């Protein structure tokens, strides 16, 4: 019985295809869904107390030590091996206090100490990229998958309705 059900379902949805034209049309009609996100690249120094963070900040501003050297020598984050670099990330990928600081800074700015659940951070904003629309080629495959699934579900529902008409079942 299960084999027959699986066969019937497979047969009902097997002919479902999504053309490039359909995918492109969906992309154009729903352009607002295909926006990239704003990202930043930042480096940080993480220490346990505010006094240490302020001391390091003063040394960096006075030119006694570079940000990277201070990170390597004093940061308790594994990113210290990379001069404190965290690379590129989008909104919501870091704890809220850190996120808020990064997305309100200017490139090259050093801010801190910023307190989070992990300790005190000195943050340097290394880069900022505005949100840009995604290219169709970047999202084509996910659109085709989504539309295929929707068409398959519609084909399945249509087949079930046809069967209900052909073979009515009385309610108990």
Coordinates of C-alpha atoms in Angstrom, one line a residue:
X1 CA 0.0 0.0 0.0
X2 CA 2.8 2.4 0.9
X3 CA 4.6 1.6 -2.3
X4 CA 1.5 2.4 -4.3
X5 CA 1.1 5.7 -2.4
X6 CA 4.7 6.7 -3.1
X7 CA 4.4 5.7 -6.7
X8 CA 1.2 7.8 -7.1
X9 CA 2.8 10.8 -5.4
X10 CA 6.0 10.5 -7.5
X11 CA 3.9 10.2 -10.7
X12 CA 1.8 13.3 -9.7
X13 CA 4.8 15.5 -9.2
X14 CA 7.4 14.1 -11.6
X15 CA 6.4 16.3 -14.5
X16 CA 6.9 19.5 -12.6
X17 CA 9.6 21.7 -14.0
X18 CA 10.5 25.4 -13.6
X19 CA 11.9 27.2 -16.5
X20 CA 14.5 29.9 -16.4
X21 CA 11.9 32.4 -17.6
X22 CA 9.7 31.5 -14.6
X23 CA 12.6 31.9 -12.2
X24 CA 13.6 35.2 -13.7
X25 CA 10.0 36.5 -13.6
X26 CA 9.8 35.5 -9.9
X27 CA 13.1 37.3 -9.2
X28 CA 12.0 40.5 -10.9
X29 CA 8.5 40.5 -9.2
X30 CA 10.1 39.9 -5.8
X31 CA 13.2 42.0 -6.0
X32 CA 12.9 43.2 -2.5
X33 CA 13.5 39.6 -1.2
X34 CA 16.9 39.5 -2.9
X35 CA 18.9 42.2 -1.2
X36 CA 22.3 41.4 0.2
X37 CA 23.0 42.6 3.7
X38 CA 25.2 45.3 5.0
X39 CA 28.5 43.9 6.3
X40 CA 31.5 45.2 8.2
X41 CA 35.0 43.9 8.8
X42 CA 36.4 44.6 12.3
X43 CA 39.3 43.8 14.6
X44 CA 39.1 43.8 18.3
X45 CA 41.1 43.4 21.5
X46 CA 39.3 41.5 24.3
X47 CA 40.4 42.0 27.9
X48 CA 38.8 41.2 31.3
X49 CA 38.7 44.7 32.8
X50 CA 37.9 48.2 31.8
X51 CA 41.1 49.6 33.2
X52 CA 43.3 47.4 31.0
X53 CA 41.2 48.3 28.0
X54 CA 41.6 52.0 28.7
X55 CA 45.4 51.5 29.2
X56 CA 45.7 49.7 25.8
X57 CA 43.6 52.3 24.1
X58 CA 45.8 55.1 25.4
X59 CA 48.9 53.3 24.2
X60 CA 47.5 52.8 20.7
X61 CA 46.4 56.4 20.4
X62 CA 49.8 57.6 21.6
X63 CA 51.5 55.4 19.0
X64 CA 53.4 53.3 21.5
X65 CA 51.9 50.1 20.1
X66 CA 49.9 49.2 17.0
X67 CA 46.4 47.8 17.3
X68 CA 47.6 44.5 15.9
X69 CA 50.5 44.3 18.4
X70 CA 48.2 45.1 21.3
X71 CA 45.8 42.4 20.2
X72 CA 48.6 39.9 19.8
X73 CA 50.1 40.7 23.3
X74 CA 46.9 41.3 25.3
X75 CA 43.7 40.0 23.8
X76 CA 42.2 36.8 25.2
X77 CA 40.3 36.1 22.0
X78 CA 41.7 33.5 19.5
X79 CA 41.6 36.3 16.9
X80 CA 44.6 37.8 18.6
X81 CA 46.8 35.6 16.4
X82 CA 45.4 37.6 13.4
X83 CA 46.0 41.0 15.0
X84 CA 42.5 40.8 16.4
X85 CA 40.8 40.5 12.9
X86 CA 37.4 39.0 13.0
X87 CA 36.9 39.3 9.2
X88 CA 33.6 40.2 7.6
X89 CA 30.2 39.7 9.2
X90 CA 26.6 40.9 8.9
X91 CA 24.2 42.3 11.4
X92 CA 23.2 40.0 14.2
X93 CA 26.2 37.7 14.0
X94 CA 27.8 39.3 17.0
X95 CA 26.5 40.0 20.5
X96 CA 24.2 43.1 20.4
X97 CA 26.6 45.6 22.1
X98 CA 29.4 44.6 19.7
X99 CA 27.1 44.7 16.7
X100 CA 25.8 48.1 17.6
X101 CA 29.3 49.5 17.9
X102 CA 30.5 48.1 14.6
X103 CA 27.6 49.2 12.5
X104 CA 27.7 52.8 13.8
X105 CA 31.4 53.3 13.4
X106 CA 33.4 54.9 10.5
X107 CA 36.2 52.9 8.8
X108 CA 39.4 53.3 10.7
X109 CA 37.7 54.4 13.9
X110 CA 38.7 52.7 17.2
X111 CA 36.0 52.5 19.8
X112 CA 36.0 51.3 23.3
X113 CA 36.0 50.0 25.8
X114 CA 32.7 48.3 24.8
X115 CA 31.4 45.9 27.5
X116 CA 29.8 42.6 26.5
X117 CA 29.2 39.3 28.3
X118 CA 32.8 38.3 27.3
X119 CA 34.6 41.3 28.7
X120 CA 35.8 44.6 27.4
X121 CA 36.5 45.2 23.7
X122 CA 38.5 47.8 21.8
X123 CA 37.1 47.7 18.3
X124 CA 38.5 49.0 15.1
X125 CA 36.3 49.1 12.0
X126 CA 38.4 47.9 9.1
X127 CA 35.8 48.0 6.3
X128 CA 32.1 48.6 5.7
X129 CA 30.0 47.4 2.7
X130 CA 26.5 48.6 2.0
X131 CA 23.7 46.2 1.2
X132 CA 23.5 45.6 -2.6
X133 CA 20.9 43.8 -4.6
X134 CA 21.9 40.2 -5.4
X135 CA 22.4 39.1 -9.0
X136 CA 19.9 36.6 -10.5
X137 CA 22.8 34.2 -11.1
X138 CA 23.5 34.1 -7.4
X139 CA 20.0 33.2 -6.4
X140 CA 18.7 31.3 -9.4
X141 CA 19.2 27.8 -7.9
X142 CA 17.3 28.7 -4.7
X143 CA 14.4 30.3 -6.7
X144 CA 14.1 27.2 -8.9
X145 CA 14.1 24.9 -5.8
X146 CA 11.4 27.1 -4.1
X147 CA 9.2 27.3 -7.2
X148 CA 9.6 23.6 -8.0
X149 CA 8.5 22.7 -4.4
X150 CA 5.5 25.0 -4.7
X151 CA 4.5 23.5 -8.1
X152 CA 4.9 20.0 -6.7
X153 CA 2.7 20.7 -3.7
X154 CA 0.1 22.2 -6.0
X155 CA 0.2 19.2 -8.3
X156 CA -0.1 16.9 -5.3
X157 CA -3.1 18.8 -4.0
X158 CA -4.7 18.8 -7.4
X159 CA -4.3 15.0 -7.7
X160 CA -5.8 14.5 -4.2
X161 CA -8.8 16.6 -5.1
X162 CA -9.3 14.6 -8.4
X163 CA -9.2 11.4 -6.4
X164 CA -11.7 12.7 -3.9
X165 CA -14.1 13.5 -6.7
X166 CA -13.6 10.1 -8.4
X167 CA -13.7 8.0 -5.3
X168 CA -15.8 9.8 -2.7
X169 CA -15.4 8.6 0.9
X170 CA -18.4 8.9 3.2
X171 CA -17.8 10.4 6.5
X172 CA -18.0 8.1 9.5

